[in-house]
mmCIF file with all atom_site columns, C-alpha atoms in Angstrom:
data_model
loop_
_atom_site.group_PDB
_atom_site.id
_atom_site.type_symbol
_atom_site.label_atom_id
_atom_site.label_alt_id
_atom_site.label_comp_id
_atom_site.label_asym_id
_atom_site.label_entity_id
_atom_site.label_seq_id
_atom_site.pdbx_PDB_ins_code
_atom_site.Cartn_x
_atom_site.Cartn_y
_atom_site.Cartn_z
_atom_site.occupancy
_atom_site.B_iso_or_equiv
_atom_site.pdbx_formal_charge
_atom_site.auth_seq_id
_atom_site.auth_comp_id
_atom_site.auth_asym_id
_atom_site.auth_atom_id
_atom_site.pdbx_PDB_model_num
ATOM 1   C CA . UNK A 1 1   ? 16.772  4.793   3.118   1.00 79.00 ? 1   UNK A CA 1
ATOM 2   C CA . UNK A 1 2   ? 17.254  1.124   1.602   1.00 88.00 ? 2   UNK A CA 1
ATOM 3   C CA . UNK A 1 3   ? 15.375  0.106   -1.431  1.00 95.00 ? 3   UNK A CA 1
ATOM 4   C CA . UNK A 1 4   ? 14.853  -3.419  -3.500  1.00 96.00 ? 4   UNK A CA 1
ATOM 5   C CA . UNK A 1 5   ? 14.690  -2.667  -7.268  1.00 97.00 ? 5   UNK A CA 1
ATOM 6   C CA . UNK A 1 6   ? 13.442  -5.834  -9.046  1.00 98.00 ? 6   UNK A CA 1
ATOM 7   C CA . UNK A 1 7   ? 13.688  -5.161  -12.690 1.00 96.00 ? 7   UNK A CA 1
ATOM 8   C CA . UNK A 1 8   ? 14.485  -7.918  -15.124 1.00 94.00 ? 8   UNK A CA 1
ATOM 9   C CA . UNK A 1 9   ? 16.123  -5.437  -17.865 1.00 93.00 ? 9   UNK A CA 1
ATOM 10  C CA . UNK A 1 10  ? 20.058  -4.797  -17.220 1.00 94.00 ? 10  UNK A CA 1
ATOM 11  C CA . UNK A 1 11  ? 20.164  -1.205  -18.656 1.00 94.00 ? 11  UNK A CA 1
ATOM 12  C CA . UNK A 1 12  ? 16.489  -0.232  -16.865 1.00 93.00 ? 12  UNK A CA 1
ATOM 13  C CA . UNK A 1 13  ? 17.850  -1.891  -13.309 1.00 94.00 ? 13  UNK A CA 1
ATOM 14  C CA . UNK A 1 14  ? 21.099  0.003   -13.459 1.00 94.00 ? 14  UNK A CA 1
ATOM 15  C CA . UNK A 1 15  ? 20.081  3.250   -14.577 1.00 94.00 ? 15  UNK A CA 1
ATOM 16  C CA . UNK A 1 16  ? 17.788  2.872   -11.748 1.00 95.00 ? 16  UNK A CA 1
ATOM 17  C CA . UNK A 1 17  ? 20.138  2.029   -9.161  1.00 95.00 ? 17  UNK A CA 1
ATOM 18  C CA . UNK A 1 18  ? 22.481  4.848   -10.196 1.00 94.00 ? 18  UNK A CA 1
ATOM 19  C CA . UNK A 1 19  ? 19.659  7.565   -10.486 1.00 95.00 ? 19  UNK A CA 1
ATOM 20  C CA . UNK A 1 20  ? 19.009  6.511   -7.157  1.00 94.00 ? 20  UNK A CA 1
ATOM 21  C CA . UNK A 1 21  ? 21.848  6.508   -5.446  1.00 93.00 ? 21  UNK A CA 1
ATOM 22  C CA . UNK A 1 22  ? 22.643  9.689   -6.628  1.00 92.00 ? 22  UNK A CA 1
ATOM 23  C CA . UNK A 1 23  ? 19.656  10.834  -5.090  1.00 91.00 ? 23  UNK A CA 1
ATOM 24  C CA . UNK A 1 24  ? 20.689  9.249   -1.548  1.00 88.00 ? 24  UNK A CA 1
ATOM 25  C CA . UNK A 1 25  ? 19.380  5.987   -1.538  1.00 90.00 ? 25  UNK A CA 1
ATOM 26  C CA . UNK A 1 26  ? 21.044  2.665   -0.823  1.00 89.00 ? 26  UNK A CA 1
ATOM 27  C CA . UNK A 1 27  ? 20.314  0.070   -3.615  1.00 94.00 ? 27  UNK A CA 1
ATOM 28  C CA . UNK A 1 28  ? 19.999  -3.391  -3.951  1.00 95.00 ? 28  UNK A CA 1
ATOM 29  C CA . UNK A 1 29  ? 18.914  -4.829  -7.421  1.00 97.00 ? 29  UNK A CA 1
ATOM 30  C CA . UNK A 1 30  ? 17.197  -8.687  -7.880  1.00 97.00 ? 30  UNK A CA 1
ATOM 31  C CA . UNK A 1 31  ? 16.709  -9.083  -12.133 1.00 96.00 ? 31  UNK A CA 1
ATOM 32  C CA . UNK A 1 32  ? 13.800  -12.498 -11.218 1.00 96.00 ? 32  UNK A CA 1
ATOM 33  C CA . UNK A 1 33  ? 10.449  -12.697 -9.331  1.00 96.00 ? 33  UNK A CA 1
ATOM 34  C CA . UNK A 1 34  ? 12.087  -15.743 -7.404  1.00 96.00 ? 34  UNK A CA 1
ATOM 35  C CA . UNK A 1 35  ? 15.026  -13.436 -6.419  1.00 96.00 ? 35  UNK A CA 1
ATOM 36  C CA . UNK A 1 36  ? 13.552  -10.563 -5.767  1.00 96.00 ? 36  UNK A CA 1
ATOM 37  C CA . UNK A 1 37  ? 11.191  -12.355 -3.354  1.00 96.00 ? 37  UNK A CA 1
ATOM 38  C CA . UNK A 1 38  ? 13.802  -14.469 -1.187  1.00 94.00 ? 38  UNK A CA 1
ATOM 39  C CA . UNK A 1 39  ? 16.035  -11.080 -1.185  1.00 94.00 ? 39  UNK A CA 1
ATOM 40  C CA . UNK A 1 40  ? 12.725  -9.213  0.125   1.00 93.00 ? 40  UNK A CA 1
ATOM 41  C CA . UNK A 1 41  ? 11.867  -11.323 2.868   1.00 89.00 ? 41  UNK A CA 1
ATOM 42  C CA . UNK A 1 42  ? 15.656  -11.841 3.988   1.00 86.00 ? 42  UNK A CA 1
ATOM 43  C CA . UNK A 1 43  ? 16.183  -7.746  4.578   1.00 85.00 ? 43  UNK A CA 1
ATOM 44  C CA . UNK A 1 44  ? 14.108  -5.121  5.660   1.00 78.00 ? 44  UNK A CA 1
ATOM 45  C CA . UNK A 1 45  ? 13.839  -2.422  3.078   1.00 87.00 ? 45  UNK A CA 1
ATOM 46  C CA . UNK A 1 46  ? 12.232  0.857   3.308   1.00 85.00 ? 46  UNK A CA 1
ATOM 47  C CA . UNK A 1 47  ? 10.799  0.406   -0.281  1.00 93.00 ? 47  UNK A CA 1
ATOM 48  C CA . UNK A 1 48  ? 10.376  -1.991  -2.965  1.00 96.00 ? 48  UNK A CA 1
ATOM 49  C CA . UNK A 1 49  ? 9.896   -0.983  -6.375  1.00 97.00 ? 49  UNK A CA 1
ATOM 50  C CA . UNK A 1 50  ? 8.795   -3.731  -8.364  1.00 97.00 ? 50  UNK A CA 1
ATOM 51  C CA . UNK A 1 51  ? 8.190   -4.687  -12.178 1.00 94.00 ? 51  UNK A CA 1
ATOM 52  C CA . UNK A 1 52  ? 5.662   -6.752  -13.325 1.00 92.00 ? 52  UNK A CA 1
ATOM 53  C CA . UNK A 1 53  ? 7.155   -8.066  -16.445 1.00 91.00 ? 53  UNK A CA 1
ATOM 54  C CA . UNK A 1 54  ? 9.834   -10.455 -14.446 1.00 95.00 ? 54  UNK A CA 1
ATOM 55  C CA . UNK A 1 55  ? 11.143  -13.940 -15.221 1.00 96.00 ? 55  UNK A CA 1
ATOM 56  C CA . UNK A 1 56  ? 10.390  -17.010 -13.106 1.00 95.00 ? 56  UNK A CA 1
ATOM 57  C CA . UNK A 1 57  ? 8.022   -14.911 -10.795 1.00 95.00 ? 57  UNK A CA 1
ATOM 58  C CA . UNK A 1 58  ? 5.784   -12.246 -11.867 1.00 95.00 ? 58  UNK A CA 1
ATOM 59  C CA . UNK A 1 59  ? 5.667   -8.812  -10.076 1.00 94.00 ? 59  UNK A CA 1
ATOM 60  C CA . UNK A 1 60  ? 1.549   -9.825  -9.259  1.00 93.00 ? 60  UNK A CA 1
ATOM 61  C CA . UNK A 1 61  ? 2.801   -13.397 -7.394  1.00 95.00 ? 61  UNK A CA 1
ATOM 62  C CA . UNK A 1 62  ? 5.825   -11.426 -5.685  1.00 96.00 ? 62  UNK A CA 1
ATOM 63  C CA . UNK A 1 63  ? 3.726   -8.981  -4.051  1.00 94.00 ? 63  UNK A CA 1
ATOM 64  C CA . UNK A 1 64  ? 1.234   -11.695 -3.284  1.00 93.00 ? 64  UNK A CA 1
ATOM 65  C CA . UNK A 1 65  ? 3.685   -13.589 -1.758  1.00 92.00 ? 65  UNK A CA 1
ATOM 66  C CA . UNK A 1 66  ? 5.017   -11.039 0.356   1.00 91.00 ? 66  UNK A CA 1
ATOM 67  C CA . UNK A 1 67  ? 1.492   -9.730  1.697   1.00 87.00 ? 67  UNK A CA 1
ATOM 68  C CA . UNK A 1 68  ? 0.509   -13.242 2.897   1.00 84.00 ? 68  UNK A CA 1
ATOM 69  C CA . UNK A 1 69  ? 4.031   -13.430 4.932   1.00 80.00 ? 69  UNK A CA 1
ATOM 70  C CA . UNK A 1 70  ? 2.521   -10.269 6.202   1.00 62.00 ? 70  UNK A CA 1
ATOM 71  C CA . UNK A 1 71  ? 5.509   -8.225  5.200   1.00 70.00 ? 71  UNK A CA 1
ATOM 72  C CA . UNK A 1 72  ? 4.060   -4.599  5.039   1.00 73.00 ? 72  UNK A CA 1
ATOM 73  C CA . UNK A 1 73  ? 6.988   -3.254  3.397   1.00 83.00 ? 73  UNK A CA 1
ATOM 74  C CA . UNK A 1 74  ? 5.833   -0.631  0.734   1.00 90.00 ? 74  UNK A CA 1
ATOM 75  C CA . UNK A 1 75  ? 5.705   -1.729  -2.593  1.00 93.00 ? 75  UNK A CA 1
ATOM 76  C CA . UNK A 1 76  ? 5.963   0.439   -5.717  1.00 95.00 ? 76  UNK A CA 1
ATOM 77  C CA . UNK A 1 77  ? 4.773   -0.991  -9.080  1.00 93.00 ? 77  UNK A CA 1
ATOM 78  C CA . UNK A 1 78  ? 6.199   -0.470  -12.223 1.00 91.00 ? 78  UNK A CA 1
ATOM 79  C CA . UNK A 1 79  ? 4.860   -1.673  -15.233 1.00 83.00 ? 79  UNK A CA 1
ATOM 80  C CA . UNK A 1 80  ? 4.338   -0.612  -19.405 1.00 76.00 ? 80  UNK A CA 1
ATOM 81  C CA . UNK A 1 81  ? 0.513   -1.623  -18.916 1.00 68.00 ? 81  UNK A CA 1
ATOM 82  C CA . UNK A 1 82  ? -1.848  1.272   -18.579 1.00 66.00 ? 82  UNK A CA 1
ATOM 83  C CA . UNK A 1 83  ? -5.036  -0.187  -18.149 1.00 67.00 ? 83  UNK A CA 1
ATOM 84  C CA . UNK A 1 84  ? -7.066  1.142   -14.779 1.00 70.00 ? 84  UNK A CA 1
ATOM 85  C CA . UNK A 1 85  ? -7.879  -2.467  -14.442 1.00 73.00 ? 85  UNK A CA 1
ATOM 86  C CA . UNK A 1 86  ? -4.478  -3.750  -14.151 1.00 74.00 ? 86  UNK A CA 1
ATOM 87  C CA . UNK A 1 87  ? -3.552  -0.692  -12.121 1.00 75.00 ? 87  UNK A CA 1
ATOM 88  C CA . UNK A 1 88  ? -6.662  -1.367  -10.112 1.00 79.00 ? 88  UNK A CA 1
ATOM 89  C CA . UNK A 1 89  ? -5.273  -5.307  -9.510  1.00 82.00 ? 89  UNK A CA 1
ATOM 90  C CA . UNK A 1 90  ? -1.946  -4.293  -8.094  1.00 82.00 ? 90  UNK A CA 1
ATOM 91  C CA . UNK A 1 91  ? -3.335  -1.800  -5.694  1.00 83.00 ? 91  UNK A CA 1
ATOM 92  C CA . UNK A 1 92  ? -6.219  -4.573  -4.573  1.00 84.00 ? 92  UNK A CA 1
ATOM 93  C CA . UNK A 1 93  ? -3.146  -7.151  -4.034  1.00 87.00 ? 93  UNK A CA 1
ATOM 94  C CA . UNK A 1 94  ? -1.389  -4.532  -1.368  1.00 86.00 ? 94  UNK A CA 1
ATOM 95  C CA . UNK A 1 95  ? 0.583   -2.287  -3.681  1.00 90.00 ? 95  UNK A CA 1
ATOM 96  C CA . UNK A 1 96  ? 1.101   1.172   -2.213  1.00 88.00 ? 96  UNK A CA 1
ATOM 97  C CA . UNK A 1 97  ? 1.635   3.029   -5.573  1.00 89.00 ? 97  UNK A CA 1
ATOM 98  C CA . UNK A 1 98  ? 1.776   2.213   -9.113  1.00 88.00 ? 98  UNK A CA 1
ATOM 99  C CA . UNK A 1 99  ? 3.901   3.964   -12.205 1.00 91.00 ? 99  UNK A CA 1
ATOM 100 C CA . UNK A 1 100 ? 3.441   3.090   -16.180 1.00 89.00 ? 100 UNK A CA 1
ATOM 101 C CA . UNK A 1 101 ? 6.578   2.655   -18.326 1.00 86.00 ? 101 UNK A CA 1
ATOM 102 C CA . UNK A 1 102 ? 7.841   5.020   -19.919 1.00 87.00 ? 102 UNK A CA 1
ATOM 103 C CA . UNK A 1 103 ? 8.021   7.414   -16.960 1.00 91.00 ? 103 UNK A CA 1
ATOM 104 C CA . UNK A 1 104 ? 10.768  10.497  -16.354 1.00 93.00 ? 104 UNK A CA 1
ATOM 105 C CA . UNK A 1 105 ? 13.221  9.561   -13.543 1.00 95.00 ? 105 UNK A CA 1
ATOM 106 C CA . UNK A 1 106 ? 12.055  12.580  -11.748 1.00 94.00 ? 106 UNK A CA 1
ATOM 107 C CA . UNK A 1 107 ? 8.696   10.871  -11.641 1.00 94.00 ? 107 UNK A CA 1
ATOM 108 C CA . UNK A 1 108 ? 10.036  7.992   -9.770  1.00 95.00 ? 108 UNK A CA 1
ATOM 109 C CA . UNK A 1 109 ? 11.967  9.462   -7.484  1.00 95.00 ? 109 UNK A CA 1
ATOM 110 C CA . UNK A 1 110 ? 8.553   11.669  -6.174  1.00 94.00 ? 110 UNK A CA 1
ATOM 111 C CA . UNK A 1 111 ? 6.480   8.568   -5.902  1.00 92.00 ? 111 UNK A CA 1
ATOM 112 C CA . UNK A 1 112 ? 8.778   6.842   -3.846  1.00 93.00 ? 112 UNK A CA 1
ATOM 113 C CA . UNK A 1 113 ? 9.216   9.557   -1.728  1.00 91.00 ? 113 UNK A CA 1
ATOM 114 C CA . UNK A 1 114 ? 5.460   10.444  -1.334  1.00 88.00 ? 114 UNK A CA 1
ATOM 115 C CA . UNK A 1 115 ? 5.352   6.516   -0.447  1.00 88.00 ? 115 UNK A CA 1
ATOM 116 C CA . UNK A 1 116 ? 7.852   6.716   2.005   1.00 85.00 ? 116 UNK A CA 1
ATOM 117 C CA . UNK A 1 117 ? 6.311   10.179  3.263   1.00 78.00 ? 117 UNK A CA 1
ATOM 118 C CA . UNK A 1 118 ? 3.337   7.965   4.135   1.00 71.00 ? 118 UNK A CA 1
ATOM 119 C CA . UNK A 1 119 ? 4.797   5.939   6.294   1.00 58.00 ? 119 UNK A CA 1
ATOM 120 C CA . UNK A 1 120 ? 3.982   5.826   10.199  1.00 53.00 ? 120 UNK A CA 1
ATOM 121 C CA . UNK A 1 121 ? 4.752   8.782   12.054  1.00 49.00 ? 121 UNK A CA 1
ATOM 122 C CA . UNK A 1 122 ? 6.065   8.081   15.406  1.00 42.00 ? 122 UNK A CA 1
ATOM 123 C CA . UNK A 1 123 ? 3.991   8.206   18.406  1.00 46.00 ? 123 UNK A CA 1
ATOM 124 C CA . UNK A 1 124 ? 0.645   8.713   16.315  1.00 63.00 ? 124 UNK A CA 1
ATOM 125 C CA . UNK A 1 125 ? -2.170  6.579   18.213  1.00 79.00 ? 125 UNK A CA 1
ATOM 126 C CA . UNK A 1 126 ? -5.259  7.164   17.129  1.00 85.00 ? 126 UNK A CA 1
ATOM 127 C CA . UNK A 1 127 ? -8.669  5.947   19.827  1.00 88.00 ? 127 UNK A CA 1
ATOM 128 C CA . UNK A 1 128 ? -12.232 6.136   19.051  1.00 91.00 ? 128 UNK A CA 1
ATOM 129 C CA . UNK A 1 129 ? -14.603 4.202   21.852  1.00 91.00 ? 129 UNK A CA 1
ATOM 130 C CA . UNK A 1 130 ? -12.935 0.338   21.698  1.00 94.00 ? 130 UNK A CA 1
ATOM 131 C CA . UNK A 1 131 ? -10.725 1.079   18.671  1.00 95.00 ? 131 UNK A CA 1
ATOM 132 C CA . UNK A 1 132 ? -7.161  1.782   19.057  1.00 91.00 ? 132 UNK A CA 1
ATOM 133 C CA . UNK A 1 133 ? -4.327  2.069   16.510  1.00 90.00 ? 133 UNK A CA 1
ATOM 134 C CA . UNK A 1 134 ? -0.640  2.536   17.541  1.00 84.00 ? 134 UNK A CA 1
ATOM 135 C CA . UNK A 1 135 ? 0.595   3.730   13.500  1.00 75.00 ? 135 UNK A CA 1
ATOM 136 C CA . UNK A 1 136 ? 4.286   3.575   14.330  1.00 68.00 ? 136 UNK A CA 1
ATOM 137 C CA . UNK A 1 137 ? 4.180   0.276   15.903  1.00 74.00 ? 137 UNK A CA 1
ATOM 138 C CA . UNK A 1 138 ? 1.636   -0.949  13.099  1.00 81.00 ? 138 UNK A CA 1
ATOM 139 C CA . UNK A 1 139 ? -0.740  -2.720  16.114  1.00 86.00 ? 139 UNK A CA 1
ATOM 140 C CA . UNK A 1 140 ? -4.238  -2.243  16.099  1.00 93.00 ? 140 UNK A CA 1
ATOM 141 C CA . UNK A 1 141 ? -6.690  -3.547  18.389  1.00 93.00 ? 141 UNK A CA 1
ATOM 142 C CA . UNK A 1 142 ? -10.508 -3.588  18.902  1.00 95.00 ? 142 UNK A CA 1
ATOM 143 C CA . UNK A 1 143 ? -12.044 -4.746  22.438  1.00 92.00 ? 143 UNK A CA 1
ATOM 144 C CA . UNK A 1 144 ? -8.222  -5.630  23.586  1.00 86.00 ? 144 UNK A CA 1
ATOM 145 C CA . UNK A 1 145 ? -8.522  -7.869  20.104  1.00 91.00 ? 145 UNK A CA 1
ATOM 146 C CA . UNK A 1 146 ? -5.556  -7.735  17.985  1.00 93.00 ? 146 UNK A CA 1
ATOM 147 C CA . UNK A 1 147 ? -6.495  -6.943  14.670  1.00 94.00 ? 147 UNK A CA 1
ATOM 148 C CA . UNK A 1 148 ? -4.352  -8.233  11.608  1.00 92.00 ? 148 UNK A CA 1
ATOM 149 C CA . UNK A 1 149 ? -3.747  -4.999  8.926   1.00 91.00 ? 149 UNK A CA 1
ATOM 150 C CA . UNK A 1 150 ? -1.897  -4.752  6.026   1.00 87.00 ? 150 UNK A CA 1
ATOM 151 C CA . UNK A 1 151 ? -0.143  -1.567  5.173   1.00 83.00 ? 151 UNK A CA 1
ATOM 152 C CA . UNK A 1 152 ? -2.710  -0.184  3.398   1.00 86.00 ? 152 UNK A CA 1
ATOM 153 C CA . UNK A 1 153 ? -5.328  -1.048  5.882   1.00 90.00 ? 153 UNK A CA 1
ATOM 154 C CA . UNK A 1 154 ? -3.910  0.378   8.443   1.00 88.00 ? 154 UNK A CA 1
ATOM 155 C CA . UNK A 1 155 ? -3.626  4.070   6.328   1.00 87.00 ? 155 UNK A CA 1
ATOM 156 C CA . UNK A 1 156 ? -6.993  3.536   5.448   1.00 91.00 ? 156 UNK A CA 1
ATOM 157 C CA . UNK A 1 157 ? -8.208  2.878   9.188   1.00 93.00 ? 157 UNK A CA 1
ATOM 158 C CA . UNK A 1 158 ? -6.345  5.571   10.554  1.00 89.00 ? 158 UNK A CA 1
ATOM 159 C CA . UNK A 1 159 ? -7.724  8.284   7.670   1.00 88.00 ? 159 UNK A CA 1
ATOM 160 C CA . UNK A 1 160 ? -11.104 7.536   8.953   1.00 92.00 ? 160 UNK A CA 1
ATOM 161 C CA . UNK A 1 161 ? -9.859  7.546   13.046  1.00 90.00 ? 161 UNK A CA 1
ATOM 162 C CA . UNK A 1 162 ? -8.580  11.192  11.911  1.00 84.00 ? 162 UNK A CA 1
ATOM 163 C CA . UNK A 1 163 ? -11.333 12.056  10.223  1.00 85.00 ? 163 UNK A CA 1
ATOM 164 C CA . UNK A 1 164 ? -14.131 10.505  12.175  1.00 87.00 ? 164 UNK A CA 1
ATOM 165 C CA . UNK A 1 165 ? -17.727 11.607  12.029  1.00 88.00 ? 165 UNK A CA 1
ATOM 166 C CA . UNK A 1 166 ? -16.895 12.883  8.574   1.00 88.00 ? 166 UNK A CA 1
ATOM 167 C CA . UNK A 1 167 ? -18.056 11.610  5.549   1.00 90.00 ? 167 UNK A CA 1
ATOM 168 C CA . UNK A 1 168 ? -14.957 11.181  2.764   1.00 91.00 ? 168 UNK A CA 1
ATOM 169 C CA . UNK A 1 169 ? -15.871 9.858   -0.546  1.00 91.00 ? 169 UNK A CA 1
ATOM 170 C CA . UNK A 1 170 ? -14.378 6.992   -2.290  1.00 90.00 ? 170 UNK A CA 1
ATOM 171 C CA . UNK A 1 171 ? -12.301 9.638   -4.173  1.00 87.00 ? 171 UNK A CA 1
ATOM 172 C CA . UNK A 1 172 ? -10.829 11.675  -1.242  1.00 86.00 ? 172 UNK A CA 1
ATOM 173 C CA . UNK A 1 173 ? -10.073 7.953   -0.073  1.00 89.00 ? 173 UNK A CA 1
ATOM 174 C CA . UNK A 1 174 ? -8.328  7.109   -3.555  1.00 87.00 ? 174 UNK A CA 1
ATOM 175 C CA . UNK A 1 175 ? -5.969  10.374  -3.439  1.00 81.00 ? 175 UNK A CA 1
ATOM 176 C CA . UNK A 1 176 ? -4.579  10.188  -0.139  1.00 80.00 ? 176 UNK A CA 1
ATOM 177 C CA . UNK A 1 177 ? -4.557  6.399   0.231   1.00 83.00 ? 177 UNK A CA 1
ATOM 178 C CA . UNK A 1 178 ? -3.281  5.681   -3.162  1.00 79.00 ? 178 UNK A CA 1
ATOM 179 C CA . UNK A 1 179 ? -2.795  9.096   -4.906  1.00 73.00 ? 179 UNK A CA 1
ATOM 180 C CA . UNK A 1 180 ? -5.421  7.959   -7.767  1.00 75.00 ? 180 UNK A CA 1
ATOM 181 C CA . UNK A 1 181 ? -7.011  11.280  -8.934  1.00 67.00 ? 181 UNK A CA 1
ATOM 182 C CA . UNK A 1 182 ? -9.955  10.877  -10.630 1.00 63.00 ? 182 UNK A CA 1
ATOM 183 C CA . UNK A 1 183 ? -10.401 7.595   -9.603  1.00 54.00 ? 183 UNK A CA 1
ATOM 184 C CA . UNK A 1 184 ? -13.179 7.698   -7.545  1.00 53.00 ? 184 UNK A CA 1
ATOM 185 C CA . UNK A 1 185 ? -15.336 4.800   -9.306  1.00 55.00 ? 185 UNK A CA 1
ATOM 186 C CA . UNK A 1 186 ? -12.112 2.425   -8.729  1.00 65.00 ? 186 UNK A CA 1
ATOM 187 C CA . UNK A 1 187 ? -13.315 -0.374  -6.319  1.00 86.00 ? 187 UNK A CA 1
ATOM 188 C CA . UNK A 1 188 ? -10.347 -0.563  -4.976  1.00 89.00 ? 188 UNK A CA 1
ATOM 189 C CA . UNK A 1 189 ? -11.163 1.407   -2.304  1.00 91.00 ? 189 UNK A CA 1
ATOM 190 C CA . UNK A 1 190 ? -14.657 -0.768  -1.699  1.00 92.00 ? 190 UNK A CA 1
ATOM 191 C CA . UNK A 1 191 ? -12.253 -3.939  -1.644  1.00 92.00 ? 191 UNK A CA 1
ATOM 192 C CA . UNK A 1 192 ? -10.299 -2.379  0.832   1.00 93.00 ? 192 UNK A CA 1
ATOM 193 C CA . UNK A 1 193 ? -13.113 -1.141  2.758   1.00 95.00 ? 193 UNK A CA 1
ATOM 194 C CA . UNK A 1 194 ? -14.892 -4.744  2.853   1.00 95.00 ? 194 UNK A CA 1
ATOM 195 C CA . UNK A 1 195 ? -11.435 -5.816  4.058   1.00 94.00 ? 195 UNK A CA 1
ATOM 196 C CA . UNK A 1 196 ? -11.107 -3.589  7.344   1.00 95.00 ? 196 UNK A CA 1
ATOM 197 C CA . UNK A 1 197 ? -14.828 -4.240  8.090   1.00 96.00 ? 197 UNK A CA 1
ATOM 198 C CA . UNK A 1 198 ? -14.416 -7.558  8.185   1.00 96.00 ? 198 UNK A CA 1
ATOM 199 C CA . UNK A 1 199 ? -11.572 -6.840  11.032  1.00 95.00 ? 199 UNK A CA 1
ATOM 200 C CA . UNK A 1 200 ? -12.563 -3.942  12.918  1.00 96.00 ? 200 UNK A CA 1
ATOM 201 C CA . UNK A 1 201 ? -16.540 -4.708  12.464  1.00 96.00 ? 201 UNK A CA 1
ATOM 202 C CA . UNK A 1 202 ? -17.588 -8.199  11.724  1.00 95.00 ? 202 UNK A CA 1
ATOM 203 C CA . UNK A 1 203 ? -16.362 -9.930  15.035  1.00 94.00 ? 203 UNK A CA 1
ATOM 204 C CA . UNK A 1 204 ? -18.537 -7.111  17.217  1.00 94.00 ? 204 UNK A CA 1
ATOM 205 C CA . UNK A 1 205 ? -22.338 -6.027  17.246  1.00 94.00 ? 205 UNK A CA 1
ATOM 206 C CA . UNK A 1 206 ? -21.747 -2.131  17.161  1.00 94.00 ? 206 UNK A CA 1
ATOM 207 C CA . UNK A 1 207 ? -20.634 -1.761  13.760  1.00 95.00 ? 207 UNK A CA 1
ATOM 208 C CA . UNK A 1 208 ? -18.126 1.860   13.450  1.00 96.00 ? 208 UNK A CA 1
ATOM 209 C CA . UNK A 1 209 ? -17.349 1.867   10.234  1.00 96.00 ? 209 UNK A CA 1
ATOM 210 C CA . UNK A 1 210 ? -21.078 3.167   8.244   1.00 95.00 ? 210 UNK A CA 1
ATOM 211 C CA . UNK A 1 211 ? -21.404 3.581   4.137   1.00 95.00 ? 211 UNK A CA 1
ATOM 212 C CA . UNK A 1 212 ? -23.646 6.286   3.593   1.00 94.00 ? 212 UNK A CA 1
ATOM 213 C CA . UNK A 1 213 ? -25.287 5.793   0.444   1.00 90.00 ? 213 UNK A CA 1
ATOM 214 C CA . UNK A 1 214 ? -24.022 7.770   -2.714  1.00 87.00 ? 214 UNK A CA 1
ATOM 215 C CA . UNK A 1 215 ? -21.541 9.330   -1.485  1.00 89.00 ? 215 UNK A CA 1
ATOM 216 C CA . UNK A 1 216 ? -18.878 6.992   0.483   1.00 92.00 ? 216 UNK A CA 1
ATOM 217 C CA . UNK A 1 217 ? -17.933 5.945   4.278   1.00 95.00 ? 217 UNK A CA 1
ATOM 218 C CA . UNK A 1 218 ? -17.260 7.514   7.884   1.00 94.00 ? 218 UNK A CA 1
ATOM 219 C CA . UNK A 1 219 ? -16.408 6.357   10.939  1.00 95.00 ? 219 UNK A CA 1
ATOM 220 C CA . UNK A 1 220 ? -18.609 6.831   14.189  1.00 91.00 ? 220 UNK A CA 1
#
């Protein structure tokens, strides 16, 4: 597994890169947003983890950046604000997880790992009526319509493909989307929600993806 580490601070950056290539990792480290960014979108990394705090490029333009080239790389945050609404802000931009300094090393290394545990399983297509998602090739398609997903998008569509005709709150959503416990009122997962619909529903007049008042959405 190949990982980007863009961390401004010298001793932070190479403790991490050691840590994690003791671990079994293959690191590259970028110490600027600008850096980070061009280094990004010339390789294809399993993982990013990326600070906010960075010189000539924050971590909030990087990641902005990268989701309008449609790179759906994962992307894990790191950052010594621990506001929800900051934490809220990177997840809404297309960050897959997000960690608060000071963290343990051990914590790191399980986050990135549950991210990359969430990525695509091979040969996992999901189908419901016109709907059709092909996970491991990230393609989606409604009514032979390409649909354009992000990362997270496409998680999010395929939890409610797998879990169709089932209501799942806007907590269950949170946890196994973003692993945010106890962050059910977050509207991050509304944001997200809007997004999708606008893809999978707003184009066609049998709308699939329902909110059910109180208590969050389903898919039938």
């Amino acid at each position: 597994m190949k990982l980007l580490v863009i961390e401004d601070d010298p001793k932070t950056s190479l403790l991490m890169q050691k840590g994690l290539t003791a671990e079994g990792f293959s690191v590259d480290v970028c110490r600027d947003g600008e850096q980070g960014l061009e280094t990004a979108l010339a390789h294809n990394y399993d993982l990013i983890v990326l600070d906010v705090m960075l010189p000539r490029m924050d971590g909030w333009s990087v990641i902005s950046r990268l989701r309008e080239r449609d790179t759906r790389m994962p992307v894990l945050m790191v950052t010594a604000r621990d506001a929800v609404d900051q934490r809220v802000y990177g997840l809404s931009l297309g960050a897959d997880d997000y960690i608060v300094k000071p963290f343990a090393f051990t914590e790191l290394v399980a986050r990135i790992r549950t991210v990359l545990r969430r990525a695509p399983a091979a040969g996992d297509v999901l189908q419901f009526e016109d709907l059709r998602v092909d996970i491991a090739r990230h393609k989606a398609q409604r009514a032979d319509q390409q649909l354009d997903l992000s990362n997270k998008e496409m998680l999010l569509l395929a939890l409610l493909l797998r879990r169709r005709g089932e209501i799942l709150t806007r907590s269950f959503i949170a946890e196994q989307i973003w692993d945010m416990k106890g962050d059910g009122d977050s509207n991050v997962v509304d944001v997200n929600i809007r997004r999708i619909r606008a893809k999978v529903d707003d184009p066609h007049p049998r709308k699939l993806i329902q909110t059910v008042r109180g208590r969050g959405y389903v898919l039938r």
